Coordinates of C-alpha atoms in Angstrom, one line a residue:
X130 CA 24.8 -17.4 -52.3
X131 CA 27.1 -20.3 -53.6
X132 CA 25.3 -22.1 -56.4
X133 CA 27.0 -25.8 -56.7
X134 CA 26.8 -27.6 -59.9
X135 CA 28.3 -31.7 -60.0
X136 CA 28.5 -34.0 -63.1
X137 CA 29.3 -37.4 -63.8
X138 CA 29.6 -38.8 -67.8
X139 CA 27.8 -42.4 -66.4
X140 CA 26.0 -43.4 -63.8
X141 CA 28.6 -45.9 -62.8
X142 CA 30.9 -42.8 -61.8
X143 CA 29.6 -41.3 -58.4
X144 CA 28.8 -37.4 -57.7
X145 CA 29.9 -38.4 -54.3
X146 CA 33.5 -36.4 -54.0
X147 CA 32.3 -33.2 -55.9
X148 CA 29.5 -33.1 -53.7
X149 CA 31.7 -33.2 -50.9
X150 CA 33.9 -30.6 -52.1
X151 CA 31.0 -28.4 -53.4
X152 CA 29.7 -28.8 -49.3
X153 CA 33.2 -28.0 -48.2
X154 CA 33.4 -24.7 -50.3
X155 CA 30.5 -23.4 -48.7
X156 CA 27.9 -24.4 -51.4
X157 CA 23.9 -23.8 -50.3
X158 CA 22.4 -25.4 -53.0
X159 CA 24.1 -28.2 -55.4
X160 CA 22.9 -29.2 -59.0
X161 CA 24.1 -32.6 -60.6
X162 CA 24.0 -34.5 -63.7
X163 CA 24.5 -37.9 -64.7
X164 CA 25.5 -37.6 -68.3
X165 CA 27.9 -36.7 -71.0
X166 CA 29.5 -33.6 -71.4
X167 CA 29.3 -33.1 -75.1
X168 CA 25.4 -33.2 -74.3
X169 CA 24.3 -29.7 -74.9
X170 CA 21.3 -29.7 -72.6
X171 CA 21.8 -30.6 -69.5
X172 CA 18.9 -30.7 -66.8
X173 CA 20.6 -29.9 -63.7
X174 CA 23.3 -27.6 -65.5
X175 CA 20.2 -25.4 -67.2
X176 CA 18.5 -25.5 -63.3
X177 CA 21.7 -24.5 -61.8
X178 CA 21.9 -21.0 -64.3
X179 CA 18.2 -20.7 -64.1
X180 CA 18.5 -20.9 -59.7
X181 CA 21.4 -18.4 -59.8
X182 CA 20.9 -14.5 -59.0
X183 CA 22.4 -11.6 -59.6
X184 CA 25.3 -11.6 -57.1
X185 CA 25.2 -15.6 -56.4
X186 CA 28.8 -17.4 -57.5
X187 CA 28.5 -20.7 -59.5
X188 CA 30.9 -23.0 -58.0
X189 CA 32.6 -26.1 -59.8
X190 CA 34.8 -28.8 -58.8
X191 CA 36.8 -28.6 -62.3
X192 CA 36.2 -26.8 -65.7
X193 CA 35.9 -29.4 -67.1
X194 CA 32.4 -30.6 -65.2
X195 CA 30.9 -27.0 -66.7
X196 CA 32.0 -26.6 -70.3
X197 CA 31.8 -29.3 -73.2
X198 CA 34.9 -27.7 -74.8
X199 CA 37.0 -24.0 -74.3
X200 CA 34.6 -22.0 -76.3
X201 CA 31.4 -23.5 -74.6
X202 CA 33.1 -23.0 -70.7
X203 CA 34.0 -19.5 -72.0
X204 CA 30.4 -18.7 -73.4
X205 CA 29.0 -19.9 -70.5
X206 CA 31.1 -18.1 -68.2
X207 CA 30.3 -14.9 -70.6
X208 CA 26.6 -15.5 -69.5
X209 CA 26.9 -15.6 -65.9
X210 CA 29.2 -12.6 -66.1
X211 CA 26.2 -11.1 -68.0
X212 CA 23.8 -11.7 -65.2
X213 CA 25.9 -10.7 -62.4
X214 CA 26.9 -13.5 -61.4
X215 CA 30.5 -15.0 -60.6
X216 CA 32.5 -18.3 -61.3
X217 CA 34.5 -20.6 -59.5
X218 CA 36.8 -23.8 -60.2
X219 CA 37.9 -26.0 -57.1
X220 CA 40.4 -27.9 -59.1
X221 CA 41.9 -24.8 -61.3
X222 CA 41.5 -21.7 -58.6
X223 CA 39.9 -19.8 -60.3
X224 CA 37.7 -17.2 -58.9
X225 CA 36.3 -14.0 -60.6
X226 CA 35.3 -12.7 -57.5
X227 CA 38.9 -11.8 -57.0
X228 CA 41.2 -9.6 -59.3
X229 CA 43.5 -12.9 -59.6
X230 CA 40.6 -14.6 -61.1
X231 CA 39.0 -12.0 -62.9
X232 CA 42.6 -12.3 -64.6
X233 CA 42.8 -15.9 -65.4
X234 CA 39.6 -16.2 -66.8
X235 CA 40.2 -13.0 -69.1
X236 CA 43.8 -14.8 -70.5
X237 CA 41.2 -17.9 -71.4
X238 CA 38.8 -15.5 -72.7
X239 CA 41.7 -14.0 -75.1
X240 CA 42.9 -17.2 -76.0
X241 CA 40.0 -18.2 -77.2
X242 CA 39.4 -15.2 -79.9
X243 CA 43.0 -15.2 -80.5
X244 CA 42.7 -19.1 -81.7
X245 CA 39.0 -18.3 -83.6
X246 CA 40.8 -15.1 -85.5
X247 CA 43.6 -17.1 -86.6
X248 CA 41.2 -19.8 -88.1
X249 CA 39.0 -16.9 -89.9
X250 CA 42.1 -15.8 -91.2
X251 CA 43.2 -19.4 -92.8
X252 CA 39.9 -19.7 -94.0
X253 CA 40.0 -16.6 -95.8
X254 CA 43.2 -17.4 -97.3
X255 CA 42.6 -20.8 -98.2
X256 CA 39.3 -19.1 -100.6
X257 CA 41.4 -16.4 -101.7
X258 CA 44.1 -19.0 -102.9
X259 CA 41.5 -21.1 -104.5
X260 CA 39.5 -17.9 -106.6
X261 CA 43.5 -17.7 -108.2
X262 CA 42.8 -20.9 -109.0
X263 CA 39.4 -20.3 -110.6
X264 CA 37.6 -22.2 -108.5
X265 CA 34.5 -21.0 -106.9
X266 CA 33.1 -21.9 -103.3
X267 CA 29.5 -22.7 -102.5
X268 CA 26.6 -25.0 -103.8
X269 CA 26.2 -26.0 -107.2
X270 CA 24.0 -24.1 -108.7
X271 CA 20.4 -26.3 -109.2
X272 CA 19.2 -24.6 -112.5
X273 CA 20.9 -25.6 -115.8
X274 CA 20.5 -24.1 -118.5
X275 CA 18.5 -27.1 -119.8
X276 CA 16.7 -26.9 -115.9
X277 CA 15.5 -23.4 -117.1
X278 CA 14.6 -23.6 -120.3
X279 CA 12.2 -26.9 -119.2
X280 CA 10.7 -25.2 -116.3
X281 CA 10.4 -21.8 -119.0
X282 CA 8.6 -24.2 -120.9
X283 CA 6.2 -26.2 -118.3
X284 CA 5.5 -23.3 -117.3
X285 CA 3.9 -21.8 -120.1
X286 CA 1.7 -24.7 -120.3
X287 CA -0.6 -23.9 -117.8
X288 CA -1.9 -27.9 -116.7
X289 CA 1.6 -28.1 -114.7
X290 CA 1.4 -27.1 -110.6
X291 CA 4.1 -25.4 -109.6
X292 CA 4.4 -28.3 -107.0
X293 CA 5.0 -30.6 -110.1
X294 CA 7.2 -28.5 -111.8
X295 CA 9.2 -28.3 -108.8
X296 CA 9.4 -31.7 -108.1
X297 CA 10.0 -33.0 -111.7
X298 CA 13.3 -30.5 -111.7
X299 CA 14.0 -31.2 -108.3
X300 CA 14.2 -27.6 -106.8
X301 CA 12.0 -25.5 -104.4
X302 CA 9.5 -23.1 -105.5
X303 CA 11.9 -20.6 -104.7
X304 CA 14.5 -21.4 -106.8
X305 CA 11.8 -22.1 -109.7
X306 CA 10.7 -18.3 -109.4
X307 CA 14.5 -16.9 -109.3
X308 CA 14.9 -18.3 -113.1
X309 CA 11.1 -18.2 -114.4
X310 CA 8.1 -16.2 -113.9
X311 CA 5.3 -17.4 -113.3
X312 CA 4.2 -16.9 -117.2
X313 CA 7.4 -18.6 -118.7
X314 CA 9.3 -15.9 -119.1
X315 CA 13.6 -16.6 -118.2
X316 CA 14.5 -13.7 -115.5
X317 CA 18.3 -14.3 -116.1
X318 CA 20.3 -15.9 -118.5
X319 CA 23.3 -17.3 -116.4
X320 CA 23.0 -20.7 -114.4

C-alpha cells in the first residue's frame, strides 16, 4: 500500500497540490500537517508511520515535507527501513524500492556520517589542543575547599538537615555526600 504524507509550514499555504500529486502516484491513504517543520512532533507525520505496515511505501512530494534537517530525514528513513517499509520522494526520485534508489538514499546516508565523523574529529582535536594548554573542559567544580570544610563542619553539628546544608552551599545532596559523610568526615581532599 502507498502511505501519502503532505505538509504545509501555515495554514495560509494549501496541501492542495501535494495532495494531488500524492493521488496521482497512486497513494491509498494521505496524512497532512499544517505546521512547521522544525516541530518535532507532528500529528499526522506520527499517524502516517504509526498506519504504515511492513511492505507499505511512504510516499512524499519532497524531502523536504518529511525531515526537519539531513540527519532527521535520514533517521527517519532508517526507521521505516527498520520496519519493512520503503520511501519515496516525488520531487527528488527517489525510490528504495528500486536498486537506483536504494542507492541514492545510501550516498545521503554516508554523507551524513561522513559529515558527523568529521565534526567528532574537530571536537576531539580542539580538547586535545586546549589540555596543551592546561585548560580543562567541563563544569566548575561546586565544592571549594572552603564549600567542604563548611558542610564538614555543619555537618558535625547534628541540628542542620541535610536539605539546609544543601541549600545554604547551594549543591544537591549528592554532591554534599561525594565530599562529606554523613558524620563530618572529608572523603577527598581535592575540589
Amino acid at each position: 500500500m502507498l502511505v501519502g504524507y503532505a505538509r504545509v509550514s501555515t495554514g495560509e499555504q494549501n496541501l492542495d497540490l501535494q495532495i494531488d500529486a500524492l493521488q496521482k502516484a497512486g497513494c491509498d491513504k494521505i496524512f497532512t500537517d499544517e505546521m512547521s517543520g522544525a516541530k518535532a512532533e507532528r500529528p499526522g507525520l506520527t499517524q502516517a508511520f504509526t498506519f504504515a505496515r511492513n511492505g507499505d511505501t511512504l510516499v512524499v512530494w519532497r524531502l523536504d515535507r518529511l525531515g526537519r534537517s539531513l540527519k532527521d530525514l535520514l533517521a527517519r528513513v532508517e526507521d521505516l527501513r527498520y520496519r519493512e517499509i520503503d520511501f519515496k520522494s516525488l520531487h527528488e526520485s527517489i525510490d528504495t524500492t528500486t536498486p537506483a534508489g536504494k542507492l541514492q538514499f545510501h550516498i545521503f546516508s554516508a554523507l551524513a556520517e561522513f559529515e558527523r565523523d568529521l565534526i567528532h574529529e574537530r571536537t576531539m582535536a580542539g580538547l586535545r589542543a586546549a589540555r596543551a594548554r592546561g585548560r580543562k573542559g567541563g563544569r566548575k567544580q561546586q565544592m571549594t575547599q572552603e564549600k567542604i570544610k563548611a558542610a564538614a563542619s555543619l555537618m558535625k553539628d547534628k541540628t542542620n538537615t541535610v536539605k539546609d546544608i544543601c541549600h545554604t552551599l547551594g549543591v544537591s545532596r549528592a554532591t554534599l555526600y561525594r565530599y562529606v559523610t554523613p558524620s563530618g568526615e572529608v572523603r577527598r581532599k581535592e575540589a
